[in-house]
């Protein structure tokens, strides 16, 4: 997986992980500080202790867990929330970390890209196709996977590394289904947050204008109450 990164400011800024403060090229931004990220919360939410944080080998960051608790609350007694249930102002301090996407044909378009994410990678991906940053040979498999989340009524968490030398950060991306009704493009919503890669000792700076290799570290389904699909869906990613 490759992602072209072209930050507007070349330097180092503090970026939040779940339990430490690291350095990454980009702008300094309050929402990227650990104490801010780890206190992020929506105006309404299911109790955190009633929403699973550990999924297989992956323990979600606070941001991802808090957002899952919001999604869990607004869906009510449905298997997934409707688009009308997602009220962006309710997200409050979680909003800077949120990605909200809709299908436009074969493209998965970011309709909302949180401000902390723009500051973190130096790019505003609002209006961009999320699949465009996946190598073409794996794009169809990923497209089918993301479409399957509505069919199987489950979520997804993806961890990718920003380097190939066992150093640096992992980006944690979550994907949760949102219902839109017959004839309307389906939507996905989730968060992006940074966490320290296993065995990491330093963080590599982003080099302006150069493609950044994002190596898949882990990918797994999130059980949202309807069970989990066949793991074969994860083959070829």
Coordinates of C-alpha atoms in Angstrom, one line a residue, residues 71-86 153 179 224-226:
X71 CA -21.6 4.3 17.0
X72 CA -22.9 1.6 19.4
X73 CA -25.1 4.1 21.2
X74 CA -26.7 5.9 18.2
X75 CA -27.6 2.6 16.4
X76 CA -30.1 1.9 19.2
X77 CA -31.7 -1.5 18.7
X78 CA -30.6 -1.7 15.0
X79 CA -27.7 -3.7 13.8
X80 CA -26.1 -0.5 12.4
X81 CA -27.0 3.2 12.6
X82 CA -28.8 5.0 9.8
X83 CA -27.1 8.0 8.2
X84 CA -29.6 10.2 10.0
X85 CA -28.3 8.8 13.3
X86 CA -24.8 10.1 12.7
X153 CA -22.9 -6.4 9.3
X179 CA -27.2 2.3 6.6
X224 CA -20.7 -5.7 16.2
X225 CA -23.3 -8.3 17.3
X226 CA -24.0 -10.3 14.1

